[in-house]
Coordinates of C-alpha atoms and ligand atoms in Angstrom, one line a residue:
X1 CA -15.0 18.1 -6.5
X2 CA -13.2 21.4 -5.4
X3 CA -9.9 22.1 -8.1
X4 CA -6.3 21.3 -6.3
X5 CA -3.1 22.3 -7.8
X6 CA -2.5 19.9 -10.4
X7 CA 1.7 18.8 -9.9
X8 CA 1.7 17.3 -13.1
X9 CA 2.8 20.7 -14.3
X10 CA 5.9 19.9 -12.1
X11 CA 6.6 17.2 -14.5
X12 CA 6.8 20.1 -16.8
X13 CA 3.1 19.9 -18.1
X14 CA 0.8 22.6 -17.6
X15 CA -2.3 20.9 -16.2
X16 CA -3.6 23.9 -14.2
X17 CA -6.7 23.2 -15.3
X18 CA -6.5 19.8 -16.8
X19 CA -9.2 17.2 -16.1
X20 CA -8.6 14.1 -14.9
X21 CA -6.7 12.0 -17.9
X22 CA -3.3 12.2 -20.0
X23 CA -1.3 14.9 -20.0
X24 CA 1.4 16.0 -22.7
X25 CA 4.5 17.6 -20.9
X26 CA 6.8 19.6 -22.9
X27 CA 9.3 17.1 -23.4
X28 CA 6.2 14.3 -24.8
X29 CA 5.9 11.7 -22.2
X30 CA 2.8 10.9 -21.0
X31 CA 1.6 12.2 -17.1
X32 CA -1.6 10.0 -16.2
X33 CA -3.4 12.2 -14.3
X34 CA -5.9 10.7 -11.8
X35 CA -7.7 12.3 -8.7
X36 CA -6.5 9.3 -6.5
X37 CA -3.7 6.9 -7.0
X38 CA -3.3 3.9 -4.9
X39 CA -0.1 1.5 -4.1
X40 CA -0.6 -2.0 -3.8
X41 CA -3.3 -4.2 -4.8
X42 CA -4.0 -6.1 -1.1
X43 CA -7.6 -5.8 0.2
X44 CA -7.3 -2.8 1.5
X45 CA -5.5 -0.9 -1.6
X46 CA -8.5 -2.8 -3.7
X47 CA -11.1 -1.7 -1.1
X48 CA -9.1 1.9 -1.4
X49 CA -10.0 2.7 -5.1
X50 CA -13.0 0.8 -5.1
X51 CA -14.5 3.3 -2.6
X52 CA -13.3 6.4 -4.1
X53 CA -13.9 5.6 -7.8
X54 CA -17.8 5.3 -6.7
X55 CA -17.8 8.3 -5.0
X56 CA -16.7 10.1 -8.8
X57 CA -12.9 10.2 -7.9
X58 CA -11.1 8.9 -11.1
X59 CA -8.5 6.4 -9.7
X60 CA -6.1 3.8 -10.8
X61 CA -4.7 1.0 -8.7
X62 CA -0.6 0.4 -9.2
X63 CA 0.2 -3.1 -8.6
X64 CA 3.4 -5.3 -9.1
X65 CA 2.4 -8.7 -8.6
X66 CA -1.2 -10.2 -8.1
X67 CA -4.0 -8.5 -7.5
X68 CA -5.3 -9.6 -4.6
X69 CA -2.3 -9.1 -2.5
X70 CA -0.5 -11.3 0.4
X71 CA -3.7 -12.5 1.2
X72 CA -5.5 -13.9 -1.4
X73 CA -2.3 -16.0 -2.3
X74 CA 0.2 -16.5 0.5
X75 CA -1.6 -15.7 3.8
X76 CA -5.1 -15.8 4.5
X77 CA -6.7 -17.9 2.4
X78 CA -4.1 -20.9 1.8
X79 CA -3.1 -21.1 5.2
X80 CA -7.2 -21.7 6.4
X81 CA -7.8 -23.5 3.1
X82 CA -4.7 -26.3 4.7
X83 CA -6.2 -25.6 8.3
X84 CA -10.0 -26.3 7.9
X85 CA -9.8 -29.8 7.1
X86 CA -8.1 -31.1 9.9
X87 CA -10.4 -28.7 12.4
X88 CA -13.4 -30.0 10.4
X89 CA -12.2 -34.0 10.8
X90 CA -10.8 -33.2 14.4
X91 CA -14.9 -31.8 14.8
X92 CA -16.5 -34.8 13.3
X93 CA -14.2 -36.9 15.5
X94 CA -15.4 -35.4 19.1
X95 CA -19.0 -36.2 18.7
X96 CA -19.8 -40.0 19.4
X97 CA -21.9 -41.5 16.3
X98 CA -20.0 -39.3 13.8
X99 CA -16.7 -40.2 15.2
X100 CA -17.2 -43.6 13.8
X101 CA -18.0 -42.3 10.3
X102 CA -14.4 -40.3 10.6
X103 CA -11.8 -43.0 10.7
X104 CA -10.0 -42.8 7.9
X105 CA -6.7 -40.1 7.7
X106 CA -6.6 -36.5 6.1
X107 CA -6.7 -36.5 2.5
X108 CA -3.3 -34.3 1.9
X109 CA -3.3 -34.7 -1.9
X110 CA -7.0 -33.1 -1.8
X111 CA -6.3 -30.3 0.9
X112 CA -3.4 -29.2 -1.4
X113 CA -5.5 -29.3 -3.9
X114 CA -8.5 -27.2 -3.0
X115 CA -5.9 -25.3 -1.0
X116 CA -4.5 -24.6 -4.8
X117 CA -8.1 -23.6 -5.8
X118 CA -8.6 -21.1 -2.6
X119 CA -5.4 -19.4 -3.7
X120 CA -7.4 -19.2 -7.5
X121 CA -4.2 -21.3 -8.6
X122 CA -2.0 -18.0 -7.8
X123 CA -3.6 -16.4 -11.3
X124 CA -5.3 -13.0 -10.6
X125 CA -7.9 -12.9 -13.7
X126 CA -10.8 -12.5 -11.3
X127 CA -9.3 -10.1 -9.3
X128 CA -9.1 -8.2 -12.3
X129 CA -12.0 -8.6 -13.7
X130 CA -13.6 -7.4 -10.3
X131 CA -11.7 -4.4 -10.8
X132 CA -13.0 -3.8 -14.3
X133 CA -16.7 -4.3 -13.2
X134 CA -15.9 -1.2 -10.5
X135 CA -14.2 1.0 -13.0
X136 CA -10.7 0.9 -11.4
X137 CA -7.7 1.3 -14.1
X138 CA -5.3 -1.1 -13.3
X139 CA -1.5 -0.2 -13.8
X140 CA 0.8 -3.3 -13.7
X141 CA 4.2 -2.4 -12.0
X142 CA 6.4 -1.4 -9.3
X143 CA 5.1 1.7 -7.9
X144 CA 7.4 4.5 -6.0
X145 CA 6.8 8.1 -5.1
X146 CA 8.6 10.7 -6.9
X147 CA 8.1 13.7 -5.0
X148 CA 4.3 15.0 -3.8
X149 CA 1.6 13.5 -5.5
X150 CA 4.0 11.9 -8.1
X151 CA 4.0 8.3 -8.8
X152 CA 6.1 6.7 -11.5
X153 CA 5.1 2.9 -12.4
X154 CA 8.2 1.0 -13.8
X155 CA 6.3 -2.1 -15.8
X156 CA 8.0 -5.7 -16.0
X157 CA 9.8 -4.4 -19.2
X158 CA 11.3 -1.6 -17.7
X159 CA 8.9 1.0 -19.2
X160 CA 7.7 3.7 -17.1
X161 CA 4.8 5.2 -16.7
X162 CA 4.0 8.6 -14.4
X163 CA 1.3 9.7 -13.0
X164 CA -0.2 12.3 -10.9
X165 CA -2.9 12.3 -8.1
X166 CA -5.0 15.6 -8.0
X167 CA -6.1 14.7 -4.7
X168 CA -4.5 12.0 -2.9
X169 CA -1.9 8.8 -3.4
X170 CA -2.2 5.9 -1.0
X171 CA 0.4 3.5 -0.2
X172 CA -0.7 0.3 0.7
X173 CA 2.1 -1.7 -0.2
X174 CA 1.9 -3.9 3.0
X175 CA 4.5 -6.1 4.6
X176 CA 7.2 -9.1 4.1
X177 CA 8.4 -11.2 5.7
X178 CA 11.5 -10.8 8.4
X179 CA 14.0 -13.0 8.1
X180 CA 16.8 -12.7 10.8
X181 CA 20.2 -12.2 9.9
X182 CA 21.6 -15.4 10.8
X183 CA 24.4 -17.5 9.3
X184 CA 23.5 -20.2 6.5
X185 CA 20.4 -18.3 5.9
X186 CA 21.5 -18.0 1.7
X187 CA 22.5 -21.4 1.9
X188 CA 19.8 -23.3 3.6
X189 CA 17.1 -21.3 1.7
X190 CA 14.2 -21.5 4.7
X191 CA 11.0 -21.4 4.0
X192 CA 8.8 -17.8 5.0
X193 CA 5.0 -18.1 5.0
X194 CA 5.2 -17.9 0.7
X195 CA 6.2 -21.1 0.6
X196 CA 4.3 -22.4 3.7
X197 CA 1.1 -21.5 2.1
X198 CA 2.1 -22.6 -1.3
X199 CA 4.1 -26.0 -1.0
X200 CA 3.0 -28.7 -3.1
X201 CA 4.4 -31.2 -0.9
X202 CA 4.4 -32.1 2.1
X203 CA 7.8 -32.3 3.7
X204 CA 8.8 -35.2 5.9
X205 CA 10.3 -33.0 8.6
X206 CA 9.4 -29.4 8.9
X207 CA 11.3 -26.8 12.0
X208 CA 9.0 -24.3 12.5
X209 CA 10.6 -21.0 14.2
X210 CA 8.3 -18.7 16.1
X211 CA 5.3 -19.3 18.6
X212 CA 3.3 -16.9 17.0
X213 CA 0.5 -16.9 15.0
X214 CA 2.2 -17.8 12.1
X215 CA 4.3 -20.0 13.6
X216 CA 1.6 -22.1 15.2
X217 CA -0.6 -22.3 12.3
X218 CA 0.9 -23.7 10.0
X219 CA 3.1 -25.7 12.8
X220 CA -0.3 -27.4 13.1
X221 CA -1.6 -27.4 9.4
X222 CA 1.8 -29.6 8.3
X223 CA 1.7 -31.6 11.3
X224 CA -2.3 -32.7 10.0
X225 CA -1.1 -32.9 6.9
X226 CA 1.8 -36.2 7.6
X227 CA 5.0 -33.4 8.2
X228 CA 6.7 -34.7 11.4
X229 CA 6.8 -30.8 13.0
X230 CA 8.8 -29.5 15.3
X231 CA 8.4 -25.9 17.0
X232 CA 10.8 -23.4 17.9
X233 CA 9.9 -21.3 20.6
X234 CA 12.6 -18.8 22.1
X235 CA 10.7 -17.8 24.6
X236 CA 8.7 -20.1 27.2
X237 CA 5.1 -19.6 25.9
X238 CA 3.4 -19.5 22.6
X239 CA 1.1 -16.6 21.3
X240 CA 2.7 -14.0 23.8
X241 CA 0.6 -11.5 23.4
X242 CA -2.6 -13.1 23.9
X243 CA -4.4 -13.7 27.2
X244 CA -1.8 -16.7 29.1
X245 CA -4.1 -19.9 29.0
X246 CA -4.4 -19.4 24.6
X247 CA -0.9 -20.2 24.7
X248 CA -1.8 -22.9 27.4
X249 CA -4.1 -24.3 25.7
X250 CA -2.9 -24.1 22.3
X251 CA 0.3 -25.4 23.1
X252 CA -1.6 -28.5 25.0
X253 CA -3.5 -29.4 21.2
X254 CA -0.4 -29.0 19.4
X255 CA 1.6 -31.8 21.5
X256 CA -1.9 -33.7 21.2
X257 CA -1.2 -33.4 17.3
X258 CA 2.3 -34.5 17.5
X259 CA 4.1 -31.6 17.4
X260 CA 7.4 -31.6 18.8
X261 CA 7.8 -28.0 21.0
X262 CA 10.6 -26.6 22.3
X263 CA 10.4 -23.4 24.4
X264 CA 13.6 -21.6 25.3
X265 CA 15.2 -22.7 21.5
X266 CA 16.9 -19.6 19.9
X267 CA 18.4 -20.4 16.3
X268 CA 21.9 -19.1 16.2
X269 CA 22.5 -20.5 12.5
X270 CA 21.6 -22.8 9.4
X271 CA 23.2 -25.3 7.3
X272 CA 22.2 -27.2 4.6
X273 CA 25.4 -29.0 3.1
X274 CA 23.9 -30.9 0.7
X275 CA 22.2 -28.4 -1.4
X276 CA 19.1 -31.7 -2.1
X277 CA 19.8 -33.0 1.9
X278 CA 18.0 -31.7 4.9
X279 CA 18.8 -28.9 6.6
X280 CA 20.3 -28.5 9.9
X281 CA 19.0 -25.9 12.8
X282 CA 22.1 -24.9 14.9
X283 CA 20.5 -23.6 18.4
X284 CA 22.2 -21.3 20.8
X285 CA 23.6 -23.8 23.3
X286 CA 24.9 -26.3 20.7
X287 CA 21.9 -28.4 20.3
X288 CA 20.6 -29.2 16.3
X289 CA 17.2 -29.7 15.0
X290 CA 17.2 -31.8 11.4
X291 CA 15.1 -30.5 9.0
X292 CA 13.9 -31.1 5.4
X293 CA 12.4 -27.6 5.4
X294 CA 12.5 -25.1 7.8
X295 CA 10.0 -22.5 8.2
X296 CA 10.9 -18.8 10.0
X297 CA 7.9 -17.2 11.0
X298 CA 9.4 -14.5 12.7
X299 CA 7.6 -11.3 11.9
X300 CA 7.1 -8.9 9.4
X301 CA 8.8 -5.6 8.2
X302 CA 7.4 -2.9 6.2
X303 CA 7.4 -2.8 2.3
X304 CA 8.4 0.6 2.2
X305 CA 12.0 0.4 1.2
X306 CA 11.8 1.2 -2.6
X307 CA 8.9 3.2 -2.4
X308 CA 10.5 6.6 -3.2
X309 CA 9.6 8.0 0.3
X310 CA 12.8 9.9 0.7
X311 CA 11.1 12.1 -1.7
X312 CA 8.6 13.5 0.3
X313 CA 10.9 13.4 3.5
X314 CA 10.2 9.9 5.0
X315 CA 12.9 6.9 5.9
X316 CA 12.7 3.9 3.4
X317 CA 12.0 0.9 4.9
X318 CA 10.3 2.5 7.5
X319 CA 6.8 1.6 9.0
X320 CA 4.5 4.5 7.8
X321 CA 3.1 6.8 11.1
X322 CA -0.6 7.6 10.0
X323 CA -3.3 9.4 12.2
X324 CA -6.7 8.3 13.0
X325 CA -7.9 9.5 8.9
X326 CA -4.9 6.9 7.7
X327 CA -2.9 10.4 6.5
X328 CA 0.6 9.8 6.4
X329 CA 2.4 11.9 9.4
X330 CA 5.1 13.9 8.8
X331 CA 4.0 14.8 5.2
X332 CA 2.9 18.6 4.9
X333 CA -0.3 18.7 2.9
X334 CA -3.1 16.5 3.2
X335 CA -2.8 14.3 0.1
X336 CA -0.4 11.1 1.5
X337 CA -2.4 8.4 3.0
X338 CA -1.2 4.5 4.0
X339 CA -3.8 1.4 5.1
X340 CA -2.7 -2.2 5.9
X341 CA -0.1 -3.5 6.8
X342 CA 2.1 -0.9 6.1
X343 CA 1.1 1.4 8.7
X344 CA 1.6 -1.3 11.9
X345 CA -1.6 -0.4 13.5
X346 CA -3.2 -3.9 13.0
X347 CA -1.7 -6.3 11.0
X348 CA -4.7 -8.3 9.6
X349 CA -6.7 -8.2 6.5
X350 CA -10.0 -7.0 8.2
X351 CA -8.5 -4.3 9.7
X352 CA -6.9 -2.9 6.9
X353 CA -10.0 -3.1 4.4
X354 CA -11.2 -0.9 7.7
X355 CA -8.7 1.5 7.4
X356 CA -9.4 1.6 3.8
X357 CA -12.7 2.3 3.9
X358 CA -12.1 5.0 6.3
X359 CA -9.4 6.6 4.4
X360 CA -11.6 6.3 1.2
X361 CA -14.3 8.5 3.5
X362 CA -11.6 10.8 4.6
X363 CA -9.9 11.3 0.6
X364 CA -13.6 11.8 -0.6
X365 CA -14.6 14.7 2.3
X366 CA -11.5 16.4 2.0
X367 CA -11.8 16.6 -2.2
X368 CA -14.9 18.2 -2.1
X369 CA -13.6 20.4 0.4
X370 CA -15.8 19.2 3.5
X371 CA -14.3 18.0 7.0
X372 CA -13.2 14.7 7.7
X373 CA -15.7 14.5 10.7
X374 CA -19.2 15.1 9.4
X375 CA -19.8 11.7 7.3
X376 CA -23.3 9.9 8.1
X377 CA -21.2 7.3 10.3
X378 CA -18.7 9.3 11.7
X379 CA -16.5 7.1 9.6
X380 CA -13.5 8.9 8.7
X381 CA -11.5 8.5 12.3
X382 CA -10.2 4.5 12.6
X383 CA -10.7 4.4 16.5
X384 CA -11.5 0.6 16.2
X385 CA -7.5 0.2 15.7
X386 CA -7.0 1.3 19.1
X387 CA -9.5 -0.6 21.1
X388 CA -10.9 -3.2 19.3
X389 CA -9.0 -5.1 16.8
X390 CA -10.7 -8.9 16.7
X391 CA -8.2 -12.0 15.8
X392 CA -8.6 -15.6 15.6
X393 CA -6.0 -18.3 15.6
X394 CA -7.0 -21.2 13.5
X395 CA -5.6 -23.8 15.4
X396 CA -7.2 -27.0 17.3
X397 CA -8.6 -25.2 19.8
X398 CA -9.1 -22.0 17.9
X399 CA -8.1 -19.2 19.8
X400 CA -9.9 -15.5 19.4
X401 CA -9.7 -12.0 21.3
X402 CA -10.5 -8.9 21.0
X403 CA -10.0 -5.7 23.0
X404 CA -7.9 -5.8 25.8
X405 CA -5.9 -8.8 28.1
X406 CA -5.8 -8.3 31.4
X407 CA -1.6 -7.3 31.2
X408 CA -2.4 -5.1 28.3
X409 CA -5.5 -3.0 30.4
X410 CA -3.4 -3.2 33.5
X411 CA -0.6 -1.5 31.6
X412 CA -3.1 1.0 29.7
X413 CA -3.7 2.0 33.8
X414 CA -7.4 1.0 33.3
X415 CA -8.9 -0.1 36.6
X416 CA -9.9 -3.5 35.4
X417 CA -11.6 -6.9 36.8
X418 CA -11.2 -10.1 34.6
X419 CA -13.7 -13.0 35.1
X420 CA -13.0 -16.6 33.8
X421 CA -14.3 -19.4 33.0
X422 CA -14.8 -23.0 31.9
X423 CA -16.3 -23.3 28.4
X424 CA -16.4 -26.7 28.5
X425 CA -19.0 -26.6 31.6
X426 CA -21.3 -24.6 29.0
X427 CA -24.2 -27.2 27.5
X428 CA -23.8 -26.2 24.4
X429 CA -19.6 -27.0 24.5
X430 CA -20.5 -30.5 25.8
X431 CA -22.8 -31.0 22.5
X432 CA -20.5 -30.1 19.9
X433 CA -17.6 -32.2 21.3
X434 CA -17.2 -34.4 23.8
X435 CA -14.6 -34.0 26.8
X436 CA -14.6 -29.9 24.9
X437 CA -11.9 -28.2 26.5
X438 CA -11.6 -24.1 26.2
X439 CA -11.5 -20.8 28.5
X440 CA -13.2 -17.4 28.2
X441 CA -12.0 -14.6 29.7
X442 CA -14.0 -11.4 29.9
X443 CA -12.4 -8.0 31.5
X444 CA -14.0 -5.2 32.6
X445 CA -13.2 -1.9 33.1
X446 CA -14.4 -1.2 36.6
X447 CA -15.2 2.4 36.1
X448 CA -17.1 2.6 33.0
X449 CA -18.7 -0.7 33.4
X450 CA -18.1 -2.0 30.2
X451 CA -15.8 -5.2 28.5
X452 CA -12.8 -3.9 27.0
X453 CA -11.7 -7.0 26.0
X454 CA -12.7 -10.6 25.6
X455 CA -10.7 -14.0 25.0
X456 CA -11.7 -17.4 24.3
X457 CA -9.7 -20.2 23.5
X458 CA -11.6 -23.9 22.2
X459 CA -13.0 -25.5 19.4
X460 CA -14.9 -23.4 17.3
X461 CA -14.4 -20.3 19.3
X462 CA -13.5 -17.7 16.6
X463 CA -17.4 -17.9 16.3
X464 CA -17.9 -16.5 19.6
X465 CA -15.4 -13.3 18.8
X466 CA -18.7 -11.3 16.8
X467 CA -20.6 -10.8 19.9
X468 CA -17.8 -9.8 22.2
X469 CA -16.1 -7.0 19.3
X470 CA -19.9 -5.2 19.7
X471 CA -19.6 -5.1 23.3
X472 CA -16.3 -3.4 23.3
X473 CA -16.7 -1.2 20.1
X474 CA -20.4 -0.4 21.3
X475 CA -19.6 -0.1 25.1
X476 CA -22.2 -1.7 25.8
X477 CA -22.9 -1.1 29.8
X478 CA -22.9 -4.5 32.0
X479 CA -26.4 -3.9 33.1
X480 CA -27.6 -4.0 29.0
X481 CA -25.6 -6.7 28.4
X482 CA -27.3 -8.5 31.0
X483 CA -30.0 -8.7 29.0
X484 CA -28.8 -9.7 25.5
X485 CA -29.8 -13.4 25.9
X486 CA -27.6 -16.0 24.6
X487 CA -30.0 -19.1 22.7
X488 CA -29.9 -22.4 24.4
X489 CA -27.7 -24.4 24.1
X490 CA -25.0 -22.5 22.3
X491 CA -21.7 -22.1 23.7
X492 CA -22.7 -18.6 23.2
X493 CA -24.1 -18.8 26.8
X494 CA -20.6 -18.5 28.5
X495 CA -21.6 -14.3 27.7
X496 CA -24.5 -15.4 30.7
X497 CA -22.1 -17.8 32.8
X498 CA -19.1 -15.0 32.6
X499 CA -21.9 -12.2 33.6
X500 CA -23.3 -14.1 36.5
X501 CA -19.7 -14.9 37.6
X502 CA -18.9 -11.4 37.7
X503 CA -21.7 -9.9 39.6
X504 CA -20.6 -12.9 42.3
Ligands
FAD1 C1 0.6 -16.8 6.9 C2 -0.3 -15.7 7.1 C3 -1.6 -15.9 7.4 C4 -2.5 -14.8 7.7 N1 -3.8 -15.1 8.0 C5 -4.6 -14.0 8.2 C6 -6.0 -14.3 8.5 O1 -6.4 -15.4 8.6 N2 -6.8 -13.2 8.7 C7 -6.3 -11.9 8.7 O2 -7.1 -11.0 8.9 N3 -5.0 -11.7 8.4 C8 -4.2 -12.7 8.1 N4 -2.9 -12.4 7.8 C9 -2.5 -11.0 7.6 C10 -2.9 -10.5 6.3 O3 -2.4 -11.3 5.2 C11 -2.4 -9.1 6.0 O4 -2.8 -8.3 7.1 C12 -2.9 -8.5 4.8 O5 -2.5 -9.3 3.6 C13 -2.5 -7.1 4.6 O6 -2.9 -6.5 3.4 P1 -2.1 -5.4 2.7 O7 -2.8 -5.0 1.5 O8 -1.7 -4.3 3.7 O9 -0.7 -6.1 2.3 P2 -0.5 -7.2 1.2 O10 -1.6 -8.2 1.2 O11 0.9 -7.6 1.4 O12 -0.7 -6.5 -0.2 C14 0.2 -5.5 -0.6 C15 0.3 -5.5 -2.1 O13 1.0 -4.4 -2.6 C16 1.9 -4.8 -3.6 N5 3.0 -3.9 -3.7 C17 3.9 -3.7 -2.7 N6 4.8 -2.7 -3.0 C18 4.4 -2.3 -4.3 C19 4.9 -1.3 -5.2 N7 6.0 -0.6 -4.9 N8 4.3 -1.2 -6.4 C20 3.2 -1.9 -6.7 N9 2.7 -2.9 -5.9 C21 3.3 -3.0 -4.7 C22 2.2 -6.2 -3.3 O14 2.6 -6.9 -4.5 C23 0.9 -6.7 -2.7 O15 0.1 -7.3 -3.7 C24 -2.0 -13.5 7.6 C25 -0.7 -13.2 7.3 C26 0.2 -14.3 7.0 C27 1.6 -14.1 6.7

């Protein structure tokens, strides 16, 4: 690795030529010093320092909860650990012979259960024993910047502990949850997607607010598991951003659950008078919605507000700006880098080990002095971010895109052509459930020949996303695709039926 300045010595230590380890400052605290320092113990901080400790960088991982992050404990996993049973028993139901076999109703005591044992029981001890196997050091606490390449850890105690990156800190603190600033919010203590992925019982009545993916997951998962659910939509569709007939069609399985769904609903405040009793959903327009527990999936906001980052000239509570090598914008130098959540470019666990992996690349070229662009893969620019970020929605029917919709390629000025069609009328739909209903949409850029972006929308779609994210990452001309063959019968073969449909 090429020497940098060390700033420890601006902790008033001279470490001008001080290897990576502790360092004793005139005044006899202790300055950590590592070549990399990561933020946040999600995927992608893990994936971070995993990546640049095995390329000989000498990192520690600063976290102040579980390792594991959002997603190992109150996202990812628990919400598709209470979400797969119901698909998989709403599956065995649709095919005549096992239907019969399927009578009986969901289990909730058990999906709570192995939902608890997804989550690993919210203890981290593999995590962090994962972490030892790769070398990482581990420092428990709250990290924040203080000042370049400067980290001080305060631990549960209050003791702090500083360190120093020689070569680059990353922040990958992610996000929370956004609560609005309504009235009654204290009071009527609503639930945020922590506690919808955690509960350990099932509330009679839950008010879900927000149609989006959030929102409709777990509107679903309660609603399987006995909840009597209603959704809160302000707007008049679900999933807005997503190809028209997901919403459609997600909206149509929902009220075939028993969800209750009200479009046009804004919340203008909560009650809950009896601090044991239900709560009470005031909506603009004087209409109430009772509630034992009401859930506000409205968005997220960056975890950036005690992060120190008005010591190296950033806004707290900002989102963090980063360029295609996840460096931090607006920080001179080349040492600051974000991935996840916190940076907004794709909100979703694969993306951000992605980032991480690329920003890994990028720390590792520039320390040993080399440019970002000449790695084996090309790997240290995330353009996948921009054009190709893949998503499922775990709902009956599953919804999954990637690339472009039609509005967003439109508005991108692409010249574009979408082609739809039936999934159902696809052999292989008709075999794995009866009366299946679902859409694919494919849409092509006119000019270059190639999908930029794909939709489908039934049971067990998210396993058709794979294919479709090659085809747009890989650009793979219309005329090659032709003749990537889809296996009979497979609903995979709607890639032939949407083909043949566009060359008319
Ligand atoms: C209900 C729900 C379901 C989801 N389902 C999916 C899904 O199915 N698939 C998918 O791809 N994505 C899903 N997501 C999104 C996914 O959870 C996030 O994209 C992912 O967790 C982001 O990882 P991250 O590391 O950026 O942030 P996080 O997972 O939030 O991790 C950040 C970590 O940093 C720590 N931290 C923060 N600040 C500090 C600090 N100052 N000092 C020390 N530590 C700090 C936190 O304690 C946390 O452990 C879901 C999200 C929600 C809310």
């Amino acid at each position: 690795m090429t020497d940098r300045p060390d700033t420890a010595e601006e902790f008033g230590a001279d470490t001008s030529r001080a290897p990576a380890g502790a360092v004793a400052p005139a005044d006899g605290d202790v300055i950590d010093v590592f070549d990399v320092i990561v933020i946040g113990a999600g995927p992608p901080g893990e994936n971070l320092a995993e990546r640049t400790q095995a390329a000989g960088l000498r990192t520690a991982l600063v976290e102040g909860d579980l390792v594991g992050g959002e997603c190992s404990y109150w996202a990812c996993m628990p919400s598709k650990a209470l979400l797969r049973p119901a698909a998989a028993l709403a599956a065995a139901r649709a095919v005549p012979g096992a239907r019969e076999a399927a009578g009986g109703e969901l289990a909730a005591a058990a999906v709570l259960a192995s939902r608890n044992a997804f989550a690993s029981n919210w203890r981290d001890e593999g995590q962090v024993s994962w972490l030892e196997s790769v070398d990482v050091e581990l420092v428990r606490g709250q990290g924040r910047l203080a000042g370049p390449r400067k980290v001080v850890v305060t631990a549960s105690d209050g003791t702090e502990r500083r360190l120093t990156a020689r070569h680059a800190v990353a922040l990958c603190t992610g996000s929370r949850p956004a609560l609005p600033p309504l009235p009654g919010m204290d009071e009527a203590r609503p639930w945020t997607s922590h506690e919808a992925t955690s509960s350990q019982r099932v509330p009679e009545r839950l008010a879900v607010v927000g149609g989006g993916v959030v929102g409709v997951e777990m509107a679903a998962a309660w609603q399987a598991l006995g909840a009597r659910v209603t959704l809160l939509v302000r707007g008049d569709t679900l999933l807005p951003h997503w190809e028209p007939f997901a919403g459609e069609l997600v909206a149509e399985g929902l009220a075939r659950a028993g969800v209750e769904l009200r479009t046009g609903a804004s919340v203008a405040a909560l009650r809950r008078p009896d601090p044991d009793g239900p709560a009470v959903v005031e909506l603009s327009g004087g209409n109430t919605v009772i509630a034992d527990e009401v859930l506000f999936a409205t968005g997220r906001r960056a975890r950036t507000d005690e992060l120190g980052l008005e010591t190296v000239g950033l806004t707290p509570g900002d989102w963090l700006a980063a360029d295609d090598s996840l460096r931090v914008q607006g920080v001179p130098g080349d040492w600051l880098y974000c991935a996840g959540d916190v940076n907004h470019r794709a909100m979703l666990t694969h993306q951000g080990k992605y980032q991480a992996r690329i920003a890994a690349s990028a720390i590792v070229a520039r320390a040993r002095g080399a440019g970002v662009d000449d790695g084996p893969w090309g790997a240290q620019a995330a353009t996948a971010d921009h054009q190709a970020v893949p998503q499922v929605v775990f709902t009956d029917p599953e919804a999954a895109s990637v690339g472009l919709t039609l509005a967003s390629a439109e508005k991108a000025g692409l010249r574009v052509r979408a082609v739809d069609y039936d999934l159902g009328s696809v052999a292989g739909a008709a075999l794995f459930a009866e009366g299946y209903r679902g859409r694919a949409r494919m849409v092509v850029d006119e000019d270059r020949q190639v999908v930029v972006g794909a939709s489908f929308v039934g049971p067990g779609a998210g396993e058709l996303l794979h294919a479709a994210t090659i085809a747009v990452v890989g650009e793979v001309p219309l005329a090659r695709l032709w003749h990537a063959v889809p296996a009979y019968p497979t609903i995979s073969e709607v890639w032939l039926r949407l083909l043949e449909a566009y060359r008319g």
